[in-house]
Coordinates of C-alpha atoms and ligand atoms in Angstrom, one line a residue:
X1 CA 85.0 46.5 -22.7
X2 CA 82.1 44.0 -22.9
X3 CA 83.6 42.0 -25.8
X4 CA 86.5 40.4 -23.7
X5 CA 84.1 39.6 -20.9
X6 CA 81.6 38.1 -23.2
X7 CA 84.3 36.1 -25.1
X8 CA 85.7 34.7 -21.8
X9 CA 82.3 33.8 -20.6
X10 CA 81.5 32.0 -23.8
X11 CA 84.9 30.2 -23.8
X12 CA 84.2 29.0 -20.2
X13 CA 80.8 27.8 -21.2
X14 CA 82.1 25.9 -24.2
X15 CA 84.9 24.3 -22.2
X16 CA 82.5 23.3 -19.4
X17 CA 80.1 21.8 -21.9
X18 CA 82.9 19.8 -23.5
X19 CA 84.2 18.6 -20.1
X20 CA 80.7 17.6 -19.0
X21 CA 80.0 16.0 -22.3
X22 CA 83.2 13.8 -22.2
X23 CA 82.7 13.0 -18.5
X24 CA 79.0 12.1 -19.0
X25 CA 79.6 10.0 -22.2
X26 CA 79.6 6.7 -20.4
X27 CA 76.4 7.7 -18.5
X28 CA 74.7 8.8 -21.7
X29 CA 75.7 5.7 -23.5
X30 CA 74.3 3.4 -20.8
X31 CA 71.2 5.6 -20.4
X32 CA 70.5 5.3 -24.1
X33 CA 69.9 1.5 -23.6
X34 CA 67.3 2.1 -21.0
X35 CA 63.8 2.8 -22.4
X36 CA 62.0 6.0 -21.5
X37 CA 60.7 9.3 -22.9
X38 CA 63.3 11.4 -24.7
X39 CA 62.1 14.6 -23.1
X40 CA 62.9 18.0 -24.6
X41 CA 66.4 18.8 -25.9
X42 CA 68.8 19.6 -22.9
X43 CA 66.0 20.4 -20.4
X44 CA 64.6 16.9 -20.5
X45 CA 61.5 16.5 -18.4
X46 CA 61.5 20.1 -17.1
X47 CA 58.1 20.8 -18.7
X48 CA 56.6 18.0 -16.6
X49 CA 58.5 19.0 -13.5
X50 CA 57.2 22.6 -13.5
X51 CA 53.6 21.7 -14.0
X52 CA 51.1 22.3 -11.2
X53 CA 51.4 19.8 -8.4
X54 CA 48.2 18.0 -9.5
X55 CA 49.0 17.9 -13.2
X56 CA 52.4 16.7 -12.4
X57 CA 50.9 13.6 -10.8
X58 CA 48.7 12.9 -13.8
X59 CA 51.6 13.5 -16.3
X60 CA 54.0 11.4 -14.4
X61 CA 51.4 8.6 -14.1
X62 CA 50.9 8.5 -17.9
X63 CA 54.7 8.2 -18.4
X64 CA 54.8 5.5 -15.7
X65 CA 52.0 3.4 -17.2
X66 CA 53.6 3.6 -20.7
X67 CA 56.9 2.2 -19.5
X68 CA 56.1 0.2 -16.4
X69 CA 56.8 -3.2 -17.9
X70 CA 60.5 -2.4 -17.5
X71 CA 62.5 0.3 -15.7
X72 CA 62.6 3.7 -17.5
X73 CA 64.8 6.7 -17.6
X74 CA 64.0 10.4 -17.5
X75 CA 66.4 13.3 -17.9
X76 CA 66.2 16.6 -16.1
X77 CA 69.0 18.9 -17.4
X78 CA 72.1 16.9 -16.8
X79 CA 70.5 14.7 -14.2
X80 CA 69.5 11.1 -15.0
X81 CA 66.6 9.5 -13.1
X82 CA 65.9 5.8 -13.4
X83 CA 62.5 4.8 -12.3
X84 CA 62.2 1.2 -11.0
X85 CA 58.8 -0.3 -11.7
X86 CA 59.2 -4.0 -11.3
X87 CA 58.9 -5.4 -7.7
X88 CA 62.0 -7.6 -8.4
X89 CA 64.2 -4.6 -9.2
X90 CA 62.7 -2.7 -6.2
X91 CA 63.6 -5.6 -4.0
X92 CA 67.1 -5.7 -5.4
X93 CA 67.6 -2.1 -4.3
X94 CA 65.7 -1.8 -1.1
X95 CA 66.7 -5.1 0.4
X96 CA 70.4 -4.5 -0.2
X97 CA 72.8 -2.7 2.2
X98 CA 74.5 -1.4 -0.9
X99 CA 71.9 1.2 -1.7
X100 CA 71.5 3.1 1.5
X101 CA 72.4 6.6 0.3
X102 CA 69.4 8.8 -0.3
X103 CA 69.0 10.9 -3.4
X104 CA 70.5 14.4 -3.5
X105 CA 67.0 15.9 -3.6
X106 CA 66.7 15.1 0.2
X107 CA 69.2 17.8 0.8
X108 CA 66.3 20.3 0.8
X109 CA 65.1 18.7 3.9
X110 CA 68.6 18.4 5.4
X111 CA 69.4 22.1 4.8
X112 CA 66.1 23.1 6.3
X113 CA 65.3 21.5 9.7
X114 CA 66.0 17.8 9.5
X115 CA 69.8 18.4 9.6
X116 CA 71.7 15.3 10.4
X117 CA 68.7 13.3 11.5
X118 CA 68.5 9.7 10.2
X119 CA 66.1 10.6 7.4
X120 CA 68.6 12.9 5.6
X121 CA 72.1 12.2 7.1
X122 CA 74.7 11.5 4.3
X123 CA 77.3 9.8 6.4
X124 CA 76.1 6.2 6.3
X125 CA 78.3 5.0 9.2
X126 CA 76.8 7.7 11.5
X127 CA 73.4 6.8 10.1
X128 CA 73.9 3.2 11.3
X129 CA 74.8 4.2 14.8
X130 CA 72.0 6.8 15.1
X131 CA 69.4 4.5 13.6
X132 CA 70.2 1.9 16.3
X133 CA 69.6 4.5 18.9
X134 CA 66.4 5.8 17.4
X135 CA 65.1 2.3 17.1
X136 CA 65.3 2.0 20.9
X137 CA 62.6 4.6 21.1
X138 CA 60.3 2.5 18.9
X139 CA 60.3 -0.8 20.9
X140 CA 56.9 -2.4 21.4
X141 CA 57.2 -2.0 25.2
X142 CA 57.5 1.8 24.8
X143 CA 55.0 2.1 22.0
X144 CA 52.3 0.3 24.0
X145 CA 52.6 3.1 26.6
X146 CA 51.7 5.6 23.9
X147 CA 48.3 4.1 23.4
X148 CA 46.5 6.0 26.2
X149 CA 47.9 9.2 24.7
X150 CA 46.7 8.3 21.2
X151 CA 43.3 7.5 22.7
X152 CA 43.0 10.7 24.7
X153 CA 43.8 12.8 21.6
X154 CA 41.5 10.7 19.4
X155 CA 38.7 11.4 21.8
X156 CA 39.3 15.1 21.6
X157 CA 39.3 14.8 17.8
X158 CA 36.0 12.9 17.9
X159 CA 34.5 15.7 20.0
X160 CA 35.9 18.4 17.7
X161 CA 34.6 16.7 14.5
X162 CA 31.2 16.4 16.2
X163 CA 31.2 20.1 17.0
X164 CA 32.6 21.2 13.7
X165 CA 30.1 19.4 11.5
X166 CA 27.7 22.2 10.5
X167 CA 24.4 21.5 12.2
X168 CA 22.3 21.3 9.0
X169 CA 24.6 20.0 6.3
X170 CA 26.9 18.1 8.8
X171 CA 29.8 19.0 6.3
X172 CA 33.3 19.1 7.8
X173 CA 36.8 19.4 6.4
X174 CA 38.6 16.9 8.6
X175 CA 42.1 17.5 7.3
X176 CA 43.1 20.4 9.6
X177 CA 41.6 18.9 12.9
X178 CA 43.2 15.5 12.0
X179 CA 46.5 17.1 11.4
X180 CA 46.4 19.0 14.7
X181 CA 45.5 15.7 16.5
X182 CA 48.6 13.9 15.0
X183 CA 50.7 17.0 15.9
X184 CA 49.6 16.8 19.5
X185 CA 50.2 13.0 19.6
X186 CA 53.7 13.3 18.2
X187 CA 54.5 16.3 20.4
X188 CA 53.5 14.3 23.5
X189 CA 55.2 11.0 22.6
X190 CA 58.4 12.3 21.0
X191 CA 59.1 15.5 22.9
X192 CA 56.9 15.1 25.9
X193 CA 55.3 18.4 25.5
X194 CA 51.7 19.6 25.2
X195 CA 51.1 21.9 22.3
X196 CA 47.3 22.2 22.7
X197 CA 47.3 22.1 18.9
X198 CA 43.8 20.6 18.8
X199 CA 42.3 23.2 21.1
X200 CA 43.6 26.2 19.0
X201 CA 46.7 26.7 21.2
X202 CA 49.0 29.0 19.4
X203 CA 52.3 27.2 19.6
X204 CA 55.4 28.7 18.0
X205 CA 56.9 25.3 17.3
X206 CA 53.8 24.0 15.4
X207 CA 53.5 27.3 13.5
X208 CA 57.1 27.4 12.5
X209 CA 57.2 23.7 11.6
X210 CA 54.4 24.4 9.2
X211 CA 56.2 27.4 7.7
X212 CA 59.3 25.3 7.2
X213 CA 57.3 22.6 5.5
X214 CA 55.7 25.2 3.2
X215 CA 59.2 26.4 2.2
X216 CA 60.1 22.8 1.1
X217 CA 57.0 22.6 -0.9
X218 CA 57.8 25.9 -2.6
X219 CA 61.3 24.6 -3.5
X220 CA 59.8 21.4 -4.9
X221 CA 57.4 23.3 -7.1
X222 CA 60.1 25.8 -8.2
X223 CA 62.9 23.3 -9.0
X224 CA 65.5 25.9 -9.6
X225 CA 65.3 26.7 -5.9
X226 CA 66.5 23.2 -5.1
X227 CA 69.9 24.8 -5.6
X228 CA 70.8 26.3 -2.3
X229 CA 72.6 29.1 -4.1
X230 CA 69.5 30.2 -6.0
X231 CA 67.3 29.7 -2.9
X232 CA 69.3 32.6 -1.3
X233 CA 67.5 34.9 -3.7
X234 CA 64.0 33.5 -3.1
X235 CA 61.3 35.6 -1.4
X236 CA 60.7 33.0 1.2
X237 CA 64.3 32.4 2.3
X238 CA 64.1 34.9 5.1
X239 CA 60.8 33.4 6.5
X240 CA 62.3 29.9 6.2
X241 CA 65.5 30.9 8.1
X242 CA 63.4 32.5 10.9
X243 CA 61.3 29.3 11.3
X244 CA 64.4 27.2 11.3
X245 CA 65.9 29.3 14.1
X246 CA 62.7 29.1 16.2
X247 CA 62.3 25.3 15.8
X248 CA 65.9 24.7 16.8
X249 CA 65.7 27.0 19.8
X250 CA 62.4 25.4 20.9
X251 CA 63.8 21.9 20.6
X252 CA 67.0 22.8 22.4
X253 CA 65.0 24.3 25.3
X254 CA 63.1 21.0 25.6
X255 CA 66.2 18.9 25.6
X256 CA 67.9 21.2 28.2
X257 CA 64.8 21.0 30.5
X258 CA 64.8 17.2 30.2
X259 CA 68.4 17.1 31.1
X260 CA 67.7 19.1 34.2
X261 CA 64.8 16.7 35.1
X262 CA 67.0 13.7 34.6
X263 CA 69.7 15.2 36.8
X264 CA 67.2 16.1 39.5
X265 CA 65.5 12.7 39.4
X266 CA 68.0 11.2 41.8
X267 CA 67.7 7.7 40.5
X268 CA 70.7 5.4 40.6
X269 CA 71.5 5.7 36.9
X270 CA 70.6 9.3 36.7
X271 CA 67.2 8.7 35.3
X272 CA 64.0 8.2 37.1
X273 CA 61.2 5.9 36.2
X274 CA 59.9 8.7 34.2
X275 CA 58.5 12.0 33.7
X276 CA 56.8 14.1 32.2
X277 CA 55.0 17.2 31.1
X278 CA 52.0 15.2 30.3
X279 CA 51.8 13.6 33.7
X280 CA 52.2 9.9 32.6
X281 CA 54.6 7.2 33.3
X282 CA 55.6 7.3 29.7
X283 CA 59.1 7.5 28.3
X284 CA 59.4 10.0 25.5
X285 CA 61.9 9.7 22.7
X286 CA 63.8 12.7 24.1
X287 CA 64.4 10.7 27.3
X288 CA 65.5 7.6 25.4
X289 CA 68.1 9.7 23.6
X290 CA 69.3 11.4 26.7
X291 CA 69.5 8.1 28.6
X292 CA 72.1 6.8 26.2
X293 CA 75.1 9.0 26.7
X294 CA 77.4 6.2 25.6
X295 CA 76.2 6.7 22.1
X296 CA 78.2 9.9 22.1
X297 CA 75.5 12.1 20.6
X298 CA 75.8 15.8 20.7
X299 CA 72.8 18.0 21.7
X300 CA 72.6 19.1 18.1
X301 CA 72.3 15.5 16.9
X302 CA 69.6 14.8 19.4
X303 CA 67.7 17.8 18.2
X304 CA 68.0 16.8 14.6
X305 CA 66.7 13.3 15.4
X306 CA 63.7 14.7 17.4
X307 CA 62.7 17.1 14.7
X308 CA 63.1 14.3 12.1
X309 CA 60.8 12.0 14.0
X310 CA 58.3 14.9 14.6
X311 CA 58.1 15.5 10.8
X312 CA 58.3 11.9 9.8
X313 CA 55.5 11.0 12.1
X314 CA 53.1 13.9 11.8
X315 CA 52.2 14.7 8.1
X316 CA 52.3 11.1 7.1
X317 CA 49.8 9.8 9.7
X318 CA 47.6 12.9 9.4
X319 CA 47.2 12.2 5.6
X320 CA 46.6 8.5 6.3
X321 CA 44.0 9.1 9.0
X322 CA 42.1 11.7 6.9
X323 CA 42.0 9.3 3.9
X324 CA 40.8 6.4 6.1
X325 CA 37.9 8.4 7.3
X326 CA 37.2 9.6 3.7
X327 CA 37.2 6.1 2.3
X328 CA 34.9 4.9 5.1
X329 CA 32.5 7.7 4.3
X330 CA 32.5 6.6 0.6
X331 CA 32.2 2.9 1.4
X332 CA 29.4 2.4 3.8
X333 CA 29.6 -1.4 3.6
X334 CA 33.2 -1.2 4.7
X335 CA 32.3 1.3 7.5
X336 CA 29.6 -1.0 8.7
X337 CA 32.0 -3.9 8.9
X338 CA 34.5 -1.8 10.8
X339 CA 31.8 -0.7 13.2
X340 CA 30.7 -4.3 13.7
X341 CA 34.2 -5.3 14.5
X342 CA 34.4 -2.5 17.1
X343 CA 31.1 -3.7 18.6
X344 CA 32.4 -7.2 18.9
X345 CA 35.5 -5.9 20.7
X346 CA 33.9 -3.3 22.8
X347 CA 30.9 -5.3 24.0
X348 CA 27.5 -3.5 24.3
X349 CA 27.6 -0.8 26.9
X350 CA 31.3 -0.7 26.7
X351 CA 31.7 1.3 23.6
X352 CA 33.3 4.3 25.2
X353 CA 35.9 2.6 27.3
X354 CA 39.6 3.3 26.5
X355 CA 41.4 1.2 24.0
X356 CA 44.0 -1.4 25.1
X357 CA 46.8 -3.0 23.1
X358 CA 44.8 -6.3 23.1
X359 CA 41.9 -4.5 21.5
X360 CA 44.1 -3.1 18.8
X361 CA 45.4 -6.6 18.0
X362 CA 41.9 -7.8 17.5
X363 CA 41.1 -5.1 14.9
X364 CA 42.0 -7.3 11.9
X365 CA 39.5 -5.9 9.5
X366 CA 40.3 -2.3 10.4
X367 CA 44.0 -3.1 9.8
X368 CA 43.1 -4.2 6.3
X369 CA 41.2 -1.0 5.7
X370 CA 44.2 1.1 6.8
X371 CA 46.5 -1.0 4.6
X372 CA 44.2 -0.5 1.6
X373 CA 44.1 3.2 2.3
X374 CA 47.9 3.4 2.3
X375 CA 47.9 1.5 -1.0
X376 CA 45.8 4.1 -2.7
X377 CA 47.2 7.1 -0.8
X378 CA 50.8 6.4 0.2
X379 CA 51.8 9.5 2.2
X380 CA 55.3 9.3 0.8
X381 CA 54.5 8.7 -2.9
X382 CA 58.1 8.7 -4.1
X383 CA 61.5 8.1 -2.7
X384 CA 65.0 8.0 -4.2
X385 CA 68.5 6.5 -3.8
X386 CA 71.8 7.6 -5.3
X387 CA 73.7 5.2 -7.4
X388 CA 77.4 5.6 -6.9
X389 CA 78.7 2.9 -9.2
X390 CA 77.6 1.2 -12.4
X391 CA 75.2 -1.5 -11.4
X392 CA 73.2 -4.1 -13.2
X393 CA 69.6 -4.0 -12.1
X394 CA 67.3 -6.4 -13.8
X395 CA 68.1 -6.3 -17.5
X396 CA 69.9 -3.0 -17.5
X397 CA 73.3 -1.6 -16.6
X398 CA 72.5 1.5 -14.7
X399 CA 75.2 4.2 -14.7
X400 CA 76.9 5.6 -11.6
X401 CA 75.7 9.1 -10.8
X402 CA 72.0 8.4 -11.6
X403 CA 69.2 8.6 -9.1
X404 CA 67.0 5.5 -8.6
X405 CA 63.3 6.5 -8.1
X406 CA 60.7 4.3 -6.5
X407 CA 57.2 5.4 -6.7
X408 CA 54.7 3.6 -4.4
X409 CA 51.8 5.8 -5.6
X410 CA 51.9 4.3 -9.1
X411 CA 53.3 0.9 -8.1
X412 CA 50.3 0.4 -5.8
X413 CA 47.8 1.2 -8.5
X414 CA 49.4 -0.8 -11.2
X415 CA 47.1 -3.1 -13.1
X416 CA 50.0 -5.6 -13.2
X417 CA 49.8 -6.2 -9.4
X418 CA 46.2 -5.2 -8.5
X419 CA 44.5 -5.9 -11.8
X420 CA 42.8 -9.1 -10.7
X421 CA 40.6 -7.3 -8.1
X422 CA 36.9 -7.3 -9.0
X423 CA 36.8 -3.6 -9.9
X424 CA 40.3 -2.9 -11.0
X425 CA 43.4 -1.5 -9.3
X426 CA 41.8 1.9 -8.4
X427 CA 38.9 0.3 -6.5
X428 CA 38.9 0.4 -2.7
X429 CA 38.9 -3.2 -1.5
X430 CA 40.3 -4.1 2.0
X431 CA 40.3 -7.8 0.8
X432 CA 43.4 -7.0 -1.1
X433 CA 45.0 -7.6 2.2
X434 CA 43.5 -11.0 3.0
X435 CA 46.4 -13.4 3.6
X436 CA 45.7 -15.3 0.4
X437 CA 45.7 -12.1 -1.7
X438 CA 49.0 -11.0 -0.2
X439 CA 50.5 -14.4 -0.8
X440 CA 49.7 -14.2 -4.5
X441 CA 51.4 -10.8 -4.9
X442 CA 55.1 -10.0 -5.0
X443 CA 55.9 -8.7 -1.5
X444 CA 57.5 -5.6 -3.0
X445 CA 54.4 -4.6 -4.9
X446 CA 53.2 -2.9 -1.6
X447 CA 55.7 -0.6 0.1
X448 CA 54.0 2.4 1.7
X449 CA 56.7 2.3 4.5
X450 CA 59.5 1.3 2.1
X451 CA 61.3 -1.8 3.3
X452 CA 64.7 -3.2 4.0
X453 CA 67.4 -1.5 6.1
X454 CA 66.3 2.0 5.3
X455 CA 62.6 1.5 5.9
X456 CA 60.3 3.6 8.0
X457 CA 61.3 3.4 11.6
X458 CA 57.8 4.4 12.7
X459 CA 55.7 1.6 11.2
X460 CA 54.5 0.1 14.5
X461 CA 53.9 3.6 16.0
X462 CA 51.9 4.6 12.9
X463 CA 49.8 1.4 12.9
X464 CA 48.9 1.7 16.6
X465 CA 48.1 5.4 16.3
X466 CA 46.0 5.0 13.1
X467 CA 44.0 2.1 14.5
X468 CA 43.4 4.0 17.7
X469 CA 42.2 7.0 15.8
X470 CA 39.9 5.2 13.3
X471 CA 38.5 2.9 16.1
X472 CA 37.6 5.9 18.3
X473 CA 36.2 8.0 15.5
X474 CA 34.0 5.2 14.1
X475 CA 32.7 4.4 17.6
X476 CA 31.6 8.0 18.0
X477 CA 30.4 9.0 14.5
X478 CA 29.1 7.7 11.2
X479 CA 30.9 9.3 8.2
X480 CA 29.1 10.0 5.0
X481 CA 30.2 11.5 1.6
X482 CA 30.1 15.3 1.5
X483 CA 28.3 17.2 -1.3
X484 CA 31.5 19.1 -1.8
X485 CA 33.4 15.9 -2.8
X486 CA 30.7 13.4 -3.6
X487 CA 32.9 10.7 -5.2
X488 CA 36.4 9.4 -4.3
X489 CA 37.8 10.3 -7.7
X490 CA 37.0 14.0 -6.9
X491 CA 39.5 14.0 -4.1
X492 CA 42.3 16.1 -5.6
X493 CA 45.8 14.9 -4.7
X494 CA 48.9 17.0 -5.0
X495 CA 52.5 15.9 -4.7
X496 CA 54.6 18.3 -2.6
X497 CA 57.2 16.7 -0.3
X498 CA 54.4 14.3 0.8
X499 CA 51.1 13.4 -0.9
X500 CA 48.5 16.1 0.0
X501 CA 44.9 16.8 -0.4
X502 CA 44.5 19.9 -2.6
X503 CA 41.1 21.0 -1.3
X504 CA 41.1 19.5 2.2
X505 CA 39.0 16.4 3.0
X506 CA 35.3 16.9 3.3
X507 CA 32.9 14.4 4.8
X508 CA 29.6 14.5 6.6
X509 CA 29.8 13.7 10.3
X510 CA 26.8 12.2 12.0
X511 CA 27.3 11.4 15.7
X512 CA 26.2 7.9 16.6
X513 CA 23.5 7.7 19.2
X514 CA 24.9 6.9 22.7
X515 CA 24.3 3.4 23.8
Ligands
HEM1 C1 51.4 6.3 7.6 C2 52.5 6.7 8.2 C3 53.9 6.6 7.6 C4 54.4 6.3 6.3 C5 53.5 6.0 5.1 C6 55.8 6.4 6.3 C7 56.6 6.2 5.3 C8 58.0 6.2 5.3 C9 58.8 5.9 4.2 C10 58.3 5.4 2.8 C11 60.1 6.0 4.6 C12 61.4 5.8 3.7 C13 61.7 7.0 3.0 C14 62.9 6.9 2.1 O1 63.4 5.9 1.9 O2 63.3 8.0 1.6 C15 60.1 6.5 5.9 C16 61.2 6.7 6.7 C17 61.2 7.2 8.0 N1 60.0 7.4 8.7 FE1 58.1 7.0 8.2 N2 56.2 6.8 7.6 C18 55.1 6.9 8.4 C19 55.1 7.2 9.7 C20 56.2 7.5 10.5 C21 56.1 7.7 11.9 C22 54.9 7.7 12.8 C23 57.4 8.0 12.3 C24 57.9 8.4 13.6 C25 57.2 8.7 14.7 C26 58.3 7.9 11.1 C27 59.6 8.2 11.0 C28 60.4 7.9 10.0 C29 61.9 8.1 10.0 C30 62.7 8.6 11.1 C31 62.3 7.6 8.7 C32 63.8 7.6 8.2 C33 64.4 6.2 8.4 C34 65.8 6.1 7.9 O3 66.1 6.7 6.8 O4 66.6 5.4 8.4 N3 57.5 7.6 10.0 N4 58.8 6.6 6.4

């Protein structure tokens, strides 16, 4: 009885292999002309892909450095990845409206909680319409109104870090408090809700968002679960689905309550000057979306956009803020300069006044510090685009069906672009962002926010928020290296869906004397 089943199975397998092999011949032929590691027979780079998250970064960096003079290819099973390393090729792809389709790997996020939000939506025509709408929520006029919220939460963070630093050693892992602060900020500015995340408030949205994010990380580190069919059998699938349900319900509740508010506001156009739960005259993104009914968005789409913005804006800025503080702790000369700049802006006796937009504009040195931190620790270390037709990029004809990979983490530390700095590309040097240094470099050798039509929508939001946080923290505390992580090269990075700190982010926190 088993023999016919086995024979049929074998026959199907052989036919499928022959079909795939004929279909993929053109792709393999073109791929053969692109340099790159051969990888193991059939499984390709799987041995690298399944390494621990930290080893994976090191292994990938070695391969990158070997081939970075040109683009290179890597196979994973039947999937061809082409890694772009030259800024000219990266510009060709990112600046062009032809390459807007994100890589299939983003589907993990789409199937989870980002849904049809602009980060993961596949339909490019819909993406164009929705991106226009989301952009409205990131106008300078609106973002400026977020500054008091950033400042208020940064103050709470400063207080928490002061309290948390153990009284004798002054050691403190800042990663969790910083992450809770950015969660609170994005909650207030995007949704218009107070989570009380910084003050230990147990919020079902925050908890379930974290659970959903862990589920993605699990799928990334167990690549066979990238297949939604196989993920059905995973032990965390149930937990993931539960979180997804809670997040959706929670966001729907908020949207519905905002609709009621808008309808009750009695203003001429159906919306009042503004809201909201946080008692400010601030327009949240939720309201921006709801005020634009002509855009024909369903409630489900609005929910997906809001969740997308929450996720896009939280983890990324949390990682960046923690790394800024860490680098300041390890570069006292830089921290002194940042503090001096703050003192010049907040004149003596005025150190504790709230920040204004004009203050932020004057923080030129701090801006360079943040840019340099994003160079060495780009929160999104890799991103990818699908190639749906054979395309010549640089010197190579890249076959349709491959995935183009761009990797800011390795690009930003390439000796080819940052080799002329006094201590090499890995050294922390904010002067890399002096105008003359930027002028000498290819513009696409620095892309923490990506660039072109599909770039980060939250750049201005992020910069205003990060400057407010760093300015407030530095005015309240001096940061020093912790004994638990005495040198920057001991800060262990892992790549999950974003760049993460494997052991948290320890520094010493020494409150500055009041003036
Ligand atoms: C340091 C902070 C941030 C970094 C480094 C960063 C980086 C990026 C990058 C590299 C992309 C492009 C990804 C790709 O092509 O696959 C992106 C897209 C995006 N980011 Fe950010 N981001 C940051 C902060 C924010 C903030 C604060 C928000 C919102 C509040 C945000 C919302 C988004 C959205 C919605 C997209 C998708 C845009 C699209 O596909 O049209 N990001 N971000």
